[in-house]
XYZ file of C-alpha atoms in Angstrom:
275
model
C 76.862 54.417 13.200
C 73.913 52.094 13.889
C 73.963 48.504 15.155
C 73.641 46.997 11.685
C 76.706 48.866 10.457
C 78.722 47.747 13.456
C 77.736 44.106 12.967
C 77.895 43.903 9.197
C 80.618 46.357 8.319
C 84.341 45.919 8.240
C 84.838 47.058 11.827
C 84.395 43.500 13.126
C 86.957 40.980 11.889
C 85.768 37.466 12.708
C 88.693 35.646 11.120
C 90.744 33.208 13.246
C 93.313 35.948 13.789
C 90.850 38.476 15.181
C 91.237 39.580 18.758
C 88.857 37.528 20.922
C 88.901 39.944 23.850
C 88.123 42.915 21.588
C 85.134 41.130 20.060
C 83.812 40.026 23.442
C 84.112 43.568 24.785
C 82.290 45.003 21.776
C 79.394 42.572 22.123
C 79.245 43.052 25.882
C 78.900 46.788 25.240
C 76.186 46.270 22.623
C 74.120 43.539 24.283
C 74.971 43.703 27.969
C 76.454 40.201 28.052
C 79.601 38.424 26.900
C 79.685 35.887 24.098
C 82.212 33.310 23.010
C 83.921 33.901 19.687
C 82.007 31.116 17.902
C 78.705 32.543 19.109
C 79.710 36.017 17.912
C 80.319 34.643 14.425
C 76.918 32.913 14.595
C 75.131 36.117 15.627
C 76.818 38.174 12.922
C 75.971 35.530 10.332
C 72.300 35.402 11.340
C 72.009 39.189 11.451
C 73.506 39.503 7.977
C 71.322 36.682 6.616
C 68.117 38.308 7.861
C 69.091 41.706 6.505
C 70.290 40.480 3.103
C 67.558 37.927 2.401
C 64.507 39.391 4.129
C 65.277 43.059 4.740
C 64.979 42.552 8.517
C 67.265 44.497 10.854
C 66.615 43.649 14.515
C 66.668 46.552 16.954
C 66.956 44.357 20.065
C 69.588 41.718 19.345
C 68.879 39.988 22.657
C 65.442 38.925 21.386
C 66.987 37.326 18.326
C 69.646 35.621 20.439
C 66.979 34.227 22.784
C 64.897 32.903 19.878
C 67.795 30.809 18.569
C 69.074 29.471 21.911
C 68.118 25.947 23.018
C 67.723 24.981 26.676
C 70.621 22.530 26.369
C 73.000 25.378 25.553
C 71.759 27.433 28.513
C 72.220 24.462 30.855
C 75.819 24.018 29.700
C 76.620 27.720 30.228
C 75.029 28.606 33.601
C 77.357 31.555 34.236
C 76.291 33.404 31.077
C 72.780 34.177 32.409
C 71.168 33.269 29.089
C 67.535 32.782 28.107
C 66.242 30.085 25.777
C 63.397 30.228 23.294
C 60.513 28.512 25.149
C 58.577 31.601 26.298
C 59.086 33.549 23.092
C 58.027 30.470 21.098
C 54.706 30.522 22.975
C 54.096 34.060 21.750
C 55.191 33.281 18.194
C 52.690 30.442 17.956
C 49.841 32.804 18.843
C 51.071 35.481 16.415
C 51.210 32.968 13.546
C 47.712 31.743 14.344
C 46.417 35.315 14.170
C 48.276 36.347 11.008
C 47.390 33.202 9.072
C 43.758 33.367 10.225
C 43.441 36.969 9.090
C 45.040 36.232 5.711
C 42.803 33.232 5.006
C 39.690 35.107 6.142
C 40.382 37.883 3.630
C 41.614 35.705 0.759
C 38.810 33.124 0.869
C 35.879 35.372 1.662
C 33.205 32.716 1.021
C 34.931 29.707 2.581
C 33.047 28.121 5.520
C 34.558 28.291 9.000
C 35.260 24.569 9.150
C 37.313 24.631 5.968
C 39.174 27.750 7.068
C 40.105 26.005 10.312
C 41.372 22.901 8.525
C 43.429 24.926 6.062
C 44.926 27.003 8.875
C 45.791 23.811 10.749
C 47.697 22.573 7.688
C 49.643 25.833 7.470
C 50.604 26.209 11.137
C 51.456 22.593 11.971
C 54.872 21.234 12.976
C 55.551 19.799 9.524
C 54.943 23.140 7.798
C 56.869 25.257 10.313
C 59.870 22.918 10.255
C 60.002 23.159 6.452
C 59.734 26.958 6.569
C 62.600 27.083 9.089
C 64.769 24.842 6.926
C 64.013 26.909 3.826
C 65.074 30.040 5.729
C 68.301 28.276 6.850
C 67.375 28.849 10.496
C 68.815 25.425 11.359
C 72.302 26.805 10.720
C 72.056 29.407 13.501
C 70.651 27.464 16.475
C 72.754 27.429 19.656
C 72.733 23.861 20.974
C 74.421 22.041 23.816
C 77.098 19.505 22.909
C 74.832 16.522 23.563
C 72.038 17.836 21.381
C 74.530 18.757 18.681
C 75.895 15.208 18.607
C 72.332 13.886 18.409
C 71.715 15.957 15.242
C 69.003 17.933 17.024
C 69.177 20.796 14.535
C 67.664 18.433 11.950
C 64.769 17.501 14.249
C 61.409 18.763 12.860
C 60.043 19.557 16.331
C 63.053 21.763 17.111
C 62.905 23.532 13.748
C 59.210 24.188 14.343
C 59.988 25.676 17.766
C 62.723 27.902 16.327
C 60.441 29.216 13.586
C 57.756 30.103 16.142
C 60.348 31.680 18.431
C 61.693 33.806 15.584
C 58.165 35.014 14.802
C 57.681 35.899 18.475
C 60.969 37.800 18.575
C 60.172 39.653 15.358
C 56.736 40.617 16.693
C 58.188 41.993 19.927
C 60.954 43.829 18.089
C 59.072 45.345 15.158
C 55.365 44.598 15.405
C 52.732 42.681 13.503
C 53.134 44.464 10.149
C 56.750 43.325 9.787
C 55.758 39.773 10.732
C 53.110 39.854 7.997
C 55.709 41.132 5.517
C 58.002 38.228 6.419
C 55.400 35.475 6.190
C 54.125 37.036 2.960
C 57.561 36.155 1.567
C 57.949 32.760 3.209
C 54.520 31.250 3.960
C 51.624 32.661 1.943
C 53.137 32.000 -1.530
C 53.099 28.291 -0.648
C 49.332 28.315 -1.155
C 49.946 28.865 -4.868
C 52.899 26.456 -5.040
C 51.061 23.285 -4.076
C 52.251 22.927 -0.471
C 48.708 22.434 0.823
C 47.164 20.552 -2.084
C 46.055 17.810 0.281
C 43.476 20.393 1.371
C 42.499 21.842 -2.005
C 41.640 19.899 -5.164
C 41.722 22.595 -7.819
C 41.954 20.067 -10.654
C 38.670 18.374 -9.781
C 36.902 21.691 -9.341
C 38.203 22.943 -12.705
C 37.135 19.733 -14.420
C 33.634 19.969 -12.943
C 33.339 23.603 -13.987
C 34.549 23.045 -17.566
C 32.461 19.928 -18.130
C 29.238 21.131 -16.548
C 27.730 21.763 -20.004
C 29.279 18.793 -21.793
C 32.553 17.142 -22.669
C 35.764 19.190 -22.571
C 39.290 17.921 -23.231
C 41.588 18.969 -20.353
C 45.344 18.490 -20.606
C 48.339 19.436 -18.411
C 51.780 20.027 -19.933
C 55.222 20.707 -18.467
C 56.410 24.221 -19.385
C 59.830 24.050 -17.722
C 61.679 22.885 -14.629
C 64.514 24.492 -12.711
C 66.570 24.132 -9.549
C 68.539 21.282 -7.920
C 67.044 17.802 -7.617
C 66.025 18.250 -3.980
C 64.344 21.629 -4.613
C 63.242 21.360 -8.238
C 60.367 23.584 -9.332
C 57.994 22.461 -12.062
C 55.970 24.949 -14.106
C 52.871 23.320 -15.549
C 50.211 24.671 -17.908
C 46.578 23.564 -18.207
C 44.731 23.490 -21.531
C 41.034 23.075 -22.333
C 40.299 22.019 -25.906
C 43.791 23.199 -26.850
C 43.482 26.655 -25.257
C 45.851 27.506 -22.389
C 43.941 28.612 -19.312
C 46.662 29.008 -16.701
C 50.141 28.187 -15.458
C 51.379 27.250 -12.010
C 54.526 26.195 -10.185
C 55.098 23.482 -7.584
C 57.768 21.220 -6.111
C 56.284 18.287 -8.041
C 54.433 17.972 -11.339
C 51.206 17.206 -9.486
C 51.634 20.310 -7.325
C 52.327 22.372 -10.441
C 49.158 21.014 -12.044
C 47.124 21.979 -8.985
C 48.607 25.482 -9.082
C 47.847 25.780 -12.810
C 44.259 24.680 -12.210
C 43.964 27.259 -9.425
C 45.063 30.003 -11.824
C 42.536 28.810 -14.399
C 39.770 28.935 -11.792
C 40.733 32.512 -10.947
C 40.376 33.361 -14.635
C 36.760 32.240 -14.406
C 36.231 33.999 -11.093
C 36.215 30.732 -9.168
C 38.098 29.484 -6.087
C 38.321 26.062 -4.476
C 35.894 26.886 -1.675
C 33.277 24.174 -1.971
């Protein structure tokens, strides 16, 4: 039986009635250190979340534990000989820079270096990473000290950014670059087509210039549908030129959806927003 089966199967009962000593012994055997019952539940929950939602099954659980442990928790538990995420975050930052750079270089093969750098900066900044972490529910699995917990630190963008980078570093060490690319292909790269970085691109203006280069052209954007809760609502928009639909796109606002629709229309004409 492998580690995933031990953690996720029915062998481990984490209900209030489960035997605390038995759980601690099992985790000490698996990871070489003892954990409190609440932490065990947290680790099992994170492991299951990663496997169910992203198909990721960590081989070295200690790396994952380190990536989600804040210095305040380590300081409050000096006898547990724990590590916190700072060093592994340093590595994750570099890995994200490389993976995003490589993706942009291949996707926008005629974009000048200056524009590539600015787009990468928008994708790997604190604001973006903190949103990615929140979307992945990483905030729910951070180990914090009592003081930081009371201060609502797990909602702090800078901390969420650090945790996202630390997770990337842990994943890289555990399974290599290809698995990291698979993960960010699910979480990060699709945002380019969903309007997250529209402050960098202006697909609508480029489409208008292209369509009207030989004369007047009536361009119209229409809402196709919307779905999801109010705080995460997705809008699907369609763009029409002289009544003919040219493309559809989705975003977290109507404007973002319009930009995504314009981007799809540009692709239809073999164009990209690279000017």
